Coordinates of C-alpha atoms in Angstrom, one line a residue:
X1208 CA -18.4 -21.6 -17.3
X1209 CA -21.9 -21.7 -15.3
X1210 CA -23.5 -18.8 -14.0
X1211 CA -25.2 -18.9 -10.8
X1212 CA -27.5 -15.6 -9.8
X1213 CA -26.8 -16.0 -5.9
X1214 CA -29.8 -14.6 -3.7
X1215 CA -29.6 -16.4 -0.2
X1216 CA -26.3 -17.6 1.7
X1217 CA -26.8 -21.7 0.9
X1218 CA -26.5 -21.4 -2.6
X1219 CA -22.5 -20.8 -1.4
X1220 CA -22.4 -23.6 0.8
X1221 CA -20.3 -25.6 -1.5
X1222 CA -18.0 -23.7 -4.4
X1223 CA -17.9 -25.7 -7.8
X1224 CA -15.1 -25.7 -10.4
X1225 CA -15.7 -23.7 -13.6
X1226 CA -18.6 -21.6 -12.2
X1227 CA -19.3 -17.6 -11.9
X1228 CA -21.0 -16.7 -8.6
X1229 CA -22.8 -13.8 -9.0
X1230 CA -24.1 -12.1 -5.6
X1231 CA -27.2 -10.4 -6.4
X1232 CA -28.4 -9.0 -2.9
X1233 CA -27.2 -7.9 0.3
X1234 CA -26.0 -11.0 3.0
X1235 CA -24.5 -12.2 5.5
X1236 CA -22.3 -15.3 4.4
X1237 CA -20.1 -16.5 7.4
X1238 CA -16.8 -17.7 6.8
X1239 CA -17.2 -19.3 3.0
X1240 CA -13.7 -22.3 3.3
X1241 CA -13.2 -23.8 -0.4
X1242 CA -9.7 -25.2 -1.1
X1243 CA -8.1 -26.8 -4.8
X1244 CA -10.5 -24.9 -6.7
X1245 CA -10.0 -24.2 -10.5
X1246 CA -11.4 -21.5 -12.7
X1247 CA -14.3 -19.8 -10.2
X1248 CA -15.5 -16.2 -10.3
X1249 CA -17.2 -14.3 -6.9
X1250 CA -18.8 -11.3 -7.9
X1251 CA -21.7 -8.6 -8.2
X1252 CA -23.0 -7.4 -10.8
X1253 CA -25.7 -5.3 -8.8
X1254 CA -23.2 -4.1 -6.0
X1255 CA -24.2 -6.2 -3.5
X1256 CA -23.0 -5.6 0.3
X1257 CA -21.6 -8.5 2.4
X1258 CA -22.3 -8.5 6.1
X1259 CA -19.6 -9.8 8.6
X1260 CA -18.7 -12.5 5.6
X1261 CA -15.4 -13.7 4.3
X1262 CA -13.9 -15.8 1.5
X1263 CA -10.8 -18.1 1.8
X1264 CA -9.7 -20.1 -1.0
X1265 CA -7.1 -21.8 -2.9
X1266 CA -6.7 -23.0 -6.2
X1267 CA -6.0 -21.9 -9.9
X1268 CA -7.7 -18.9 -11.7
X1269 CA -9.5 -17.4 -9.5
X1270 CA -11.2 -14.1 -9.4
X1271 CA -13.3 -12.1 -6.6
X1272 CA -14.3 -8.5 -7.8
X1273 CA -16.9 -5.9 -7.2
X1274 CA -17.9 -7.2 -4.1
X1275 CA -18.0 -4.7 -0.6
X1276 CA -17.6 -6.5 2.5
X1277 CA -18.6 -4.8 5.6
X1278 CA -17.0 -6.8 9.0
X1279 CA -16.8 -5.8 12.2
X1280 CA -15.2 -8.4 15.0
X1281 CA -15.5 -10.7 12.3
X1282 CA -12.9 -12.0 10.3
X1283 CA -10.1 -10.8 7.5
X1284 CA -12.4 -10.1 4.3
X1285 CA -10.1 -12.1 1.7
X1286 CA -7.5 -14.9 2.1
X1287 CA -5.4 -16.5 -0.7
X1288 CA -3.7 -19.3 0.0
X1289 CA -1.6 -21.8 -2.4
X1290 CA -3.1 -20.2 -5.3
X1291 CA -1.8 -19.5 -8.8
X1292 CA -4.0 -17.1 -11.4
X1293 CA -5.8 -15.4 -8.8
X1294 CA -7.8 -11.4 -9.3
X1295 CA -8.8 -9.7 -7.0
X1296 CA -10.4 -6.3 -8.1
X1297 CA -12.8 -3.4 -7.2
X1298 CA -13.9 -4.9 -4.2
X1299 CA -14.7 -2.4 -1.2
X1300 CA -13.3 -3.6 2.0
X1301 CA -14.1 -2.1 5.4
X1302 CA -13.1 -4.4 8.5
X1303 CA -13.1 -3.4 11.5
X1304 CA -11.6 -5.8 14.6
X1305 CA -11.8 -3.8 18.2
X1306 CA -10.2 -7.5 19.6
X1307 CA -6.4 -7.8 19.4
X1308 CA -5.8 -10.2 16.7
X1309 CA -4.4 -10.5 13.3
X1310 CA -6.0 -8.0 11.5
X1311 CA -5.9 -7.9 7.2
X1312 CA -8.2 -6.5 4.5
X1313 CA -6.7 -8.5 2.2
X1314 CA -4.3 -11.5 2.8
X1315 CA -1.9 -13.4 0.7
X1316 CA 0.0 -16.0 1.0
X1317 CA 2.1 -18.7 -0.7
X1318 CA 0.9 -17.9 -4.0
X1319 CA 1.7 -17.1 -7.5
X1320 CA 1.1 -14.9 -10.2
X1321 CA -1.5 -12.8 -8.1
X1322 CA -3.1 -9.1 -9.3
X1323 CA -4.5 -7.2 -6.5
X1324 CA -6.2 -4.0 -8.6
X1325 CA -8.6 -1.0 -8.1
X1326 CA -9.8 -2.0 -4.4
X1327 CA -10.4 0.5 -1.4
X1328 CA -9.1 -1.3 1.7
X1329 CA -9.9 0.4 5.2
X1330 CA -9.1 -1.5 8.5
X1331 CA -9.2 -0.6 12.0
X1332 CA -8.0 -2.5 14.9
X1333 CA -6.5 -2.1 18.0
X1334 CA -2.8 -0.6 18.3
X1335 CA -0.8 -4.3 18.9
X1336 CA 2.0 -5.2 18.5
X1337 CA 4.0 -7.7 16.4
X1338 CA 3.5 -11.6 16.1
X1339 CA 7.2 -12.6 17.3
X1340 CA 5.9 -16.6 17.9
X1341 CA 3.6 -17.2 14.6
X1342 CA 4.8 -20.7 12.8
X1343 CA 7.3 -20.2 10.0
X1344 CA 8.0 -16.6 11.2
X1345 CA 11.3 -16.0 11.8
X1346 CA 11.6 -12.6 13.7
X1347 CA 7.8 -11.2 13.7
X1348 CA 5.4 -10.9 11.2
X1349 CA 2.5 -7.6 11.3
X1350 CA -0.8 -8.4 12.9
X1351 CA -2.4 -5.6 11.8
X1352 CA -1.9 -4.6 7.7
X1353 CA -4.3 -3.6 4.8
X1354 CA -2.8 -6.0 2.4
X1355 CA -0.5 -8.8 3.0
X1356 CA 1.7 -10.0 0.7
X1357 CA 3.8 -13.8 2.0
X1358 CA 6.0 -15.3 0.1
X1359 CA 4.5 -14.7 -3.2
X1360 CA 5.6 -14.2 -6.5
X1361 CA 4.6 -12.8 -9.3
X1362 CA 2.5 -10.6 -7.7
X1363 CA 1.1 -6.9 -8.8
X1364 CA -0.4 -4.7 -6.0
X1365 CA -1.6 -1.6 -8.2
X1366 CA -4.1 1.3 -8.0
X1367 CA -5.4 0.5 -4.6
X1368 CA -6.2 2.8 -1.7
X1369 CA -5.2 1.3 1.2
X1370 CA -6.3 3.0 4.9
X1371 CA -5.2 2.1 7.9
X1372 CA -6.4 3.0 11.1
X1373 CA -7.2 2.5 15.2
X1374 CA -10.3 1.5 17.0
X1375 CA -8.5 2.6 20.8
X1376 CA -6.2 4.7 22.1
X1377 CA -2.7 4.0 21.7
X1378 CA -1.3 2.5 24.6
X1379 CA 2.2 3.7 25.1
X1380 CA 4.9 1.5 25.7
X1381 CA 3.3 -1.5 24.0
X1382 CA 5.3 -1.4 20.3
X1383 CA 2.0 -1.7 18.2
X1384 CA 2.7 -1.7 15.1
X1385 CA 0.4 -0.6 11.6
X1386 CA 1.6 -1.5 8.2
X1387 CA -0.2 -0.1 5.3
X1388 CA 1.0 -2.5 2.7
X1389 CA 3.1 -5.4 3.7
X1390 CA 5.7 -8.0 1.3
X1391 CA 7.5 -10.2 3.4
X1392 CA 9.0 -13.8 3.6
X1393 CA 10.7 -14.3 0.0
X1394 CA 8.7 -12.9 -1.7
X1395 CA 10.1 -12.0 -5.5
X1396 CA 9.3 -10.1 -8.5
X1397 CA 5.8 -8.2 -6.8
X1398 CA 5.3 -4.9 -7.9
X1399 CA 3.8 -3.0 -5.7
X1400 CA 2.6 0.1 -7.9
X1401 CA 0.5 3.3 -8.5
X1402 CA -1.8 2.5 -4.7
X1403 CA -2.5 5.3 -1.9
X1404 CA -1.4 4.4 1.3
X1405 CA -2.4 6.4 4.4
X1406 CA -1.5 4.8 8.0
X1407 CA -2.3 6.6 11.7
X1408 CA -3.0 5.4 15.4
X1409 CA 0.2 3.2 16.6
X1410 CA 3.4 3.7 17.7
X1411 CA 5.2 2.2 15.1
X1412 CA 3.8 3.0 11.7
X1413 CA 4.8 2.0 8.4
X1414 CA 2.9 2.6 4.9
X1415 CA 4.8 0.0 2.9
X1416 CA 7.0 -2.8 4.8
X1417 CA 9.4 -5.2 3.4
X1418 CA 11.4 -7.8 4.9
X1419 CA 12.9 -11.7 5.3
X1420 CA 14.9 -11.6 2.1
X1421 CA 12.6 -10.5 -0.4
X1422 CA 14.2 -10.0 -4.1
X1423 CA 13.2 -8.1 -7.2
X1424 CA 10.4 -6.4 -5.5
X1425 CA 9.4 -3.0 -7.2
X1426 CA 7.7 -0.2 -4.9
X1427 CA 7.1 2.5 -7.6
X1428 CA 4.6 5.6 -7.8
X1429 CA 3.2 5.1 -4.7
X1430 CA 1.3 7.9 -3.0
X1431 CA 2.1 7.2 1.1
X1432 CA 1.3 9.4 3.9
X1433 CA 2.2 8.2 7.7
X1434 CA 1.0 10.1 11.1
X1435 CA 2.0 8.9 14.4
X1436 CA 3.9 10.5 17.7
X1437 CA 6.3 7.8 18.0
X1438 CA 8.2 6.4 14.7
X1439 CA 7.0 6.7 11.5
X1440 CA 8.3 5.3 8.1
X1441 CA 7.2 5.5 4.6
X1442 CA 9.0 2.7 2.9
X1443 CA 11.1 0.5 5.1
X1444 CA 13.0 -2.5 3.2
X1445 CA 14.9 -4.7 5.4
X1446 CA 16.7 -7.7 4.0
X1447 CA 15.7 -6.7 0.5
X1448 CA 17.8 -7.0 -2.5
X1449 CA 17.4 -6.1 -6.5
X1450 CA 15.1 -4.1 -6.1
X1451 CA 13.4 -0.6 -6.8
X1452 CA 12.0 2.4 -4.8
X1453 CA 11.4 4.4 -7.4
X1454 CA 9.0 7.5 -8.0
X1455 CA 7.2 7.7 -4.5
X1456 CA 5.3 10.9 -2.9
X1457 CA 5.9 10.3 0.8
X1458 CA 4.7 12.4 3.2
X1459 CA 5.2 11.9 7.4
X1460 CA 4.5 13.6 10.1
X1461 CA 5.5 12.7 13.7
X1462 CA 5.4 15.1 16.7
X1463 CA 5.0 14.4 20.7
X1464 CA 7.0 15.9 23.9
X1465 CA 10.2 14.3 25.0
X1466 CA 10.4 11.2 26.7
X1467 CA 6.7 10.4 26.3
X1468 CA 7.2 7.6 23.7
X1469 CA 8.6 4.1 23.3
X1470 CA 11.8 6.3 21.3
X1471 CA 12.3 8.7 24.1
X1472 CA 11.2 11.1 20.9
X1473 CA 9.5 11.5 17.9
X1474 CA 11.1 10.0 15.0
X1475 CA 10.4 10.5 11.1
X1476 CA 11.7 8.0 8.5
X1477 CA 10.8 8.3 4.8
X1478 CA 13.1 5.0 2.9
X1479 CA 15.0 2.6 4.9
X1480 CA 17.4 0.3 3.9
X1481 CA 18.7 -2.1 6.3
X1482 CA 19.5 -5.8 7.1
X1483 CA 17.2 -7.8 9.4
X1484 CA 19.6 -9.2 11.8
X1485 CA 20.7 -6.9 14.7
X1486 CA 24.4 -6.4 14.2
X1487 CA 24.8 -8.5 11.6
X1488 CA 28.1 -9.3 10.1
X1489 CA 27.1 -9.0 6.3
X1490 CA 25.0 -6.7 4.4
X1491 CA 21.4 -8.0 4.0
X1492 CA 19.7 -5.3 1.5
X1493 CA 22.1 -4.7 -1.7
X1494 CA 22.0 -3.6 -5.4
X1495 CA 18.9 -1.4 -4.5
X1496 CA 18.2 1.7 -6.5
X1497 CA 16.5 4.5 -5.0
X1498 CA 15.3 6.5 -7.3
X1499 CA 13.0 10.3 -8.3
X1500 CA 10.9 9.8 -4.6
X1501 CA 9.6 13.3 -3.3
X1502 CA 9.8 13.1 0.6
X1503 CA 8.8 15.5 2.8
X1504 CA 9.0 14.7 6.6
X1505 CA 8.4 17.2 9.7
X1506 CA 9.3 15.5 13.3
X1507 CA 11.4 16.6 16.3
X1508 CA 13.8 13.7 14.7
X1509 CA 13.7 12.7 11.4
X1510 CA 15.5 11.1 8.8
X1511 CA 14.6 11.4 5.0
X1512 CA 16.8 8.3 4.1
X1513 CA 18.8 5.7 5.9
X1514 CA 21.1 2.8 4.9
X1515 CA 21.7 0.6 7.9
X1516 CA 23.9 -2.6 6.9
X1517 CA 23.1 -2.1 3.2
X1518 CA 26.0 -2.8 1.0
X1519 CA 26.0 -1.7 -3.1
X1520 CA 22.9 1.0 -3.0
X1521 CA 22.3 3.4 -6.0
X1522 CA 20.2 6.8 -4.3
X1523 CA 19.8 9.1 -7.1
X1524 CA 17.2 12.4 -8.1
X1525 CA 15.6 12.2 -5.1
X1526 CA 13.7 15.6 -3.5
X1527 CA 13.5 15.8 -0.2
X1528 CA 12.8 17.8 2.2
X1529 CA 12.7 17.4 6.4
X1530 CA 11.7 19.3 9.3
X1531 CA 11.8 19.7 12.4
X1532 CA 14.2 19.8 15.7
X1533 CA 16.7 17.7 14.5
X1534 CA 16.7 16.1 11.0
X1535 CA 19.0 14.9 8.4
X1536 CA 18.3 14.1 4.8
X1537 CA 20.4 10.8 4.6
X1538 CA 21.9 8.5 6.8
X1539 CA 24.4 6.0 6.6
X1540 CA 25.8 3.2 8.9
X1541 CA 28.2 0.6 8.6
X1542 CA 27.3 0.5 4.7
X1543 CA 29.6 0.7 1.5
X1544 CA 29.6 1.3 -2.0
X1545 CA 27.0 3.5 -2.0
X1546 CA 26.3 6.4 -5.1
X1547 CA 24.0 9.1 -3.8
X1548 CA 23.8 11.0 -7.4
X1549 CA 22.1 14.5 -8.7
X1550 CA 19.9 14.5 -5.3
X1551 CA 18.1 17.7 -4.2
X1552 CA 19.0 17.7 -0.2
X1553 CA 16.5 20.3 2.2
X1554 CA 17.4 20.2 5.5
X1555 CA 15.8 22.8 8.3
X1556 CA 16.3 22.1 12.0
X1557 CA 15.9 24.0 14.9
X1558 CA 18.8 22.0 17.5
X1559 CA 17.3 20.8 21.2
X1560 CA 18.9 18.8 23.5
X1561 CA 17.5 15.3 23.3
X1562 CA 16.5 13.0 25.4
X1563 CA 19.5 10.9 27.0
X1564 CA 17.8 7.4 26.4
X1565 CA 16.9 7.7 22.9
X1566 CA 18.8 4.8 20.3
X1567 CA 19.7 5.7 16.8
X1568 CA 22.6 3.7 14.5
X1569 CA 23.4 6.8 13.5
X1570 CA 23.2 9.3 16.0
X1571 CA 21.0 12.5 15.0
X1572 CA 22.2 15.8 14.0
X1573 CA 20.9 18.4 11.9
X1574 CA 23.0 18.2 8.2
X1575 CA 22.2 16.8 4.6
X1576 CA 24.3 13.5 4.6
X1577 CA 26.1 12.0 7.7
X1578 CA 28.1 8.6 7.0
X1579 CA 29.7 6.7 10.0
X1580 CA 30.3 3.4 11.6
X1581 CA 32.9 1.7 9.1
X1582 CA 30.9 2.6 6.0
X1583 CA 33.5 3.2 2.8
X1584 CA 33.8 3.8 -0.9
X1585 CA 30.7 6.4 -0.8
X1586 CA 30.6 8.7 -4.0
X1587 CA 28.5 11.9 -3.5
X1588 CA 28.6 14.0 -6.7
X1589 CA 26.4 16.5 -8.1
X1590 CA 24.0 17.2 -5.5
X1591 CA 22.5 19.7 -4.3
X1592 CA 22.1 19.9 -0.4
X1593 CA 20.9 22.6 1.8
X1594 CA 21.4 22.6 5.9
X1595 CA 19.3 25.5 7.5
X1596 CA 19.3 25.4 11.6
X1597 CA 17.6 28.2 13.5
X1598 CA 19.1 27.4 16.8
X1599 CA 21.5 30.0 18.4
X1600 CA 25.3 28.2 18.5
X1601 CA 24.5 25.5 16.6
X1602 CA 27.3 25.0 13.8
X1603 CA 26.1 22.5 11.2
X1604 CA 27.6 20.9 8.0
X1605 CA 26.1 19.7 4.9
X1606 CA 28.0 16.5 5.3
X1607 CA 29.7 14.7 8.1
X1608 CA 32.2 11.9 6.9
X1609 CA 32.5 10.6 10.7
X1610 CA 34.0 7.1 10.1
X1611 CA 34.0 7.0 6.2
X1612 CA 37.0 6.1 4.4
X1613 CA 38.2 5.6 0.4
X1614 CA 35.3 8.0 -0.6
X1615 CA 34.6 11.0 -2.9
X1616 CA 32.4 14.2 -2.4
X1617 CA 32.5 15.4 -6.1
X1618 CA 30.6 19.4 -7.4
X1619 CA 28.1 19.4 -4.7
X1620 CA 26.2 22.7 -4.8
X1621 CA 26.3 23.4 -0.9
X1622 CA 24.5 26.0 1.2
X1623 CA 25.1 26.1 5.3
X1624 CA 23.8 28.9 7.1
X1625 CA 24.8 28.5 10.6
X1626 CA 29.0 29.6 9.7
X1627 CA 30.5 33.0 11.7
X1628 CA 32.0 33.4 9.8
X1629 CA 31.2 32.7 6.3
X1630 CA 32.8 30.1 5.5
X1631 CA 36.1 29.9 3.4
X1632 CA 37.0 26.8 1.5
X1633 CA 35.1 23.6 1.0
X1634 CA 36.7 22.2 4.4
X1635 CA 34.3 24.5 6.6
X1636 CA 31.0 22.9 4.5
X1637 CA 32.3 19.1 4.8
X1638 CA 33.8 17.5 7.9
X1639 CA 35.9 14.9 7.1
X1640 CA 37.2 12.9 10.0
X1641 CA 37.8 9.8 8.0
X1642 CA 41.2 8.6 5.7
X1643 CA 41.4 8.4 2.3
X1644 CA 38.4 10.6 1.0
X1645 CA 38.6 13.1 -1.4
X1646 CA 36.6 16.0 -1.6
X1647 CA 37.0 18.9 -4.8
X1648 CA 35.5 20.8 -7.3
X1649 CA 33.2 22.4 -4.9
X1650 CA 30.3 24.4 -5.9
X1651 CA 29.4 26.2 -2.4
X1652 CA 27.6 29.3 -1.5
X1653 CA 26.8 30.9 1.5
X1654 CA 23.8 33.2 2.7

């Protein structure tokens, strides 16, 4: 290929097939538009700083690497669109938007076979909230994201550190929504691997998002912290199927006084499974495995997992670990044929009365695994789950079978604290208000 040493903006004015730019100094390019391209490099060799400038292309082998991009009110650093072979690698982005528009530092979209490697991504915008009206969207899609990933496949999202944060207050009430990482709109077989997500300043907060029937997507290894007052989630999946959450380190943190926020209270999420349509008649998300995550949540509500709608789901080694008022390690509504395997369940609340307006599938309460809401054929074997509730009169359990039918809770090693007295069989450790279930060869203690 050609080399071109670029020193001034013009020499970008028009991109050429088979051609390495090389940036050599510091600029200001604009908005450089190149579509149907085929086999172009963007670089720096010298580490060049881009001013309020911003590359979007399309085409076939493509690469833009080393570059740092500094915009503010500009423009979204780096959009792919109906590309195939594209790299995009140790680049520095830093954009920062204080209007209330769509906000990336890296955008994807309708491409293939994409590797987005070893960049640092930090955006700040304003707390907004989601785009409900976009073309081809069909319930929302983020406005504000580090890296978004549309209906791609093929593509590897890997040892990135992706930052997310606001340039204003967050005005209560509005539903703004942050998304660290984002894979969305059938998307399939994108790994999204080994990258450090940290997201703060909206009410609604996710570190990595995935939704509208995306398959075979893998979200291994991450490293995912979340801060917010309203609702924060680690991982949330909706609609997602054949897929993998495997080995993640999520850490959240959500606090605020009662009926302050758009929940009525602070709520902590670390994985969630669940279908996209409200109330939908079939399972969305299914044949999912949850597997060796390390989540540790402290909130005045907060649930560690939750399967909402979600149909044939493996959860498995898992550590965990939730704080806070009222919390719960998993959750389950109106889903069946679940395994939750060899899991290591921490659960310390200290019971309030909650605010009357708050909306929850399934209903808080402080315990290790609650199932209602028609869910059936559950197996819980071999886990290890601990319930721990400081409040006086509070009597907890360390699992609540509320509407669960034709299931099994098999050698659980169980510890409740809040029995007077100690409890004496299984029965005062599991209530079991649904038909069919079968619950033996316990392993509980007592303190």
């Amino acid at each position: 290929t050609n080399t071109i040493s670029v020193t001034n903006a013009n020499q970008l004015t028009t991109i050429n097939d088979d051609t390495t730019y090389d940036i050599q100094t510091d600029l200001t390019l604009g908005t450089i538009t190149a579509c149907n391209l085929n086999n172009v490099i963007i670089t720096s060799t010298t580490g060049a700083e881009l001013t309020n400038s911003a590359f979007a292309l399309s085409g076939t082998n493509l690469q833009i690497s080393y570059l740092t991009f500094k915009n503010t009110n500009f423009g979204n650093p780096i959009t792919i669109t109906d590309s195939t072979n594209v790299i995009l690698n140790n680049n520095t982005i830093n954009n920062r938007d204080e209007n209330y528009e769509d906000t990336f530092g890296i955008n994807v979209a309708t491409s293939d076979y994409v590797t987005i490697t070893g960049n640092k991504v930090n955006v700040s915008s304003c707390p907004q909230g989601m785009n409900w009206f976009g073309p081809g969207y069909l319930y929302g899609a983020p406005t504000v994201s580090g890296i978004m990933i549309n209906n791609t496949n093929n593509t590897d999202v890997t040892y990135n550190n992706v930052t997310v944060n606001s340039t204003a207050l967050t005005a209560a009430y509005t539903y703004s929504t942050f998304d660290g990482i984002v894979v969305i709109n059938n998307s399939q077989n994108d790994n999204i691997e080994y990258n450090n997500v940290s997201v703060n300043g909206s009410e609604y907060i996710y570190g990595i998002s995935l939704s509208y029937y995306v398959d075979s997507i893998n979200i291994n290894y991450n490293a995912i912290k979340v801060n917010g007052s309203n609702h924060v989630a680690g991982i949330q999946a909706s609609s997602t199927t054949n897929s993998k959450i495997k080995g993640n380190n999520i850490l959240g943190n959500c606090t605020a006084t009662s009926g302050t926020t758009a929940s009525a209270e602070a709520f902590a999420y670390g994985i969630i499974l669940s279908t996209e349509l409200y109330q939908s008649s079939v399972s969305e998300s299914y044949h999912n495995e949850i597997k060796d995550n390390t989540i540790n949540l402290n909130s005045t509500i907060a649930y560690a997992i939750e399967l909402n709608n979600a149909d044939y789901n493996n959860i498995t080694s898992n550590t965990v670990n939730v704080y806070g008022n009222v919390v719960m390690d998993l959750g389950i509504y109106n889903s069946s044929y679940i395994n939750v395997t060899n899991n290591n369940f921490y659960a310390s609340g200290n019971t309030i009365t909650l605010n009357p307006y708050i909306y929850e599938a399934i209903y808080p309460v402080t315990t290790g695994i609650k199932i209602n809401q028609t869910s059936d054929h559950i197996f819980i074997k071999n886990n290890d789950i601990t319930v721990i509730d400081s409040a006086n009169g509070v009597t907890s359990y360390a699992v609540i079978l509320e509407d669960c039918d034709d299931s099994k809770v098999q050698n659980n090693n169980l510890l409740v604290n809040t029995f007077t007295p100690t409890p004496q069989d299984y029965d005062d450790l599991v209530l079991n208000n649904g038909s069919n279930n079968y619950i033996y060869n316990p392993w509980f203690k007592w303190n």
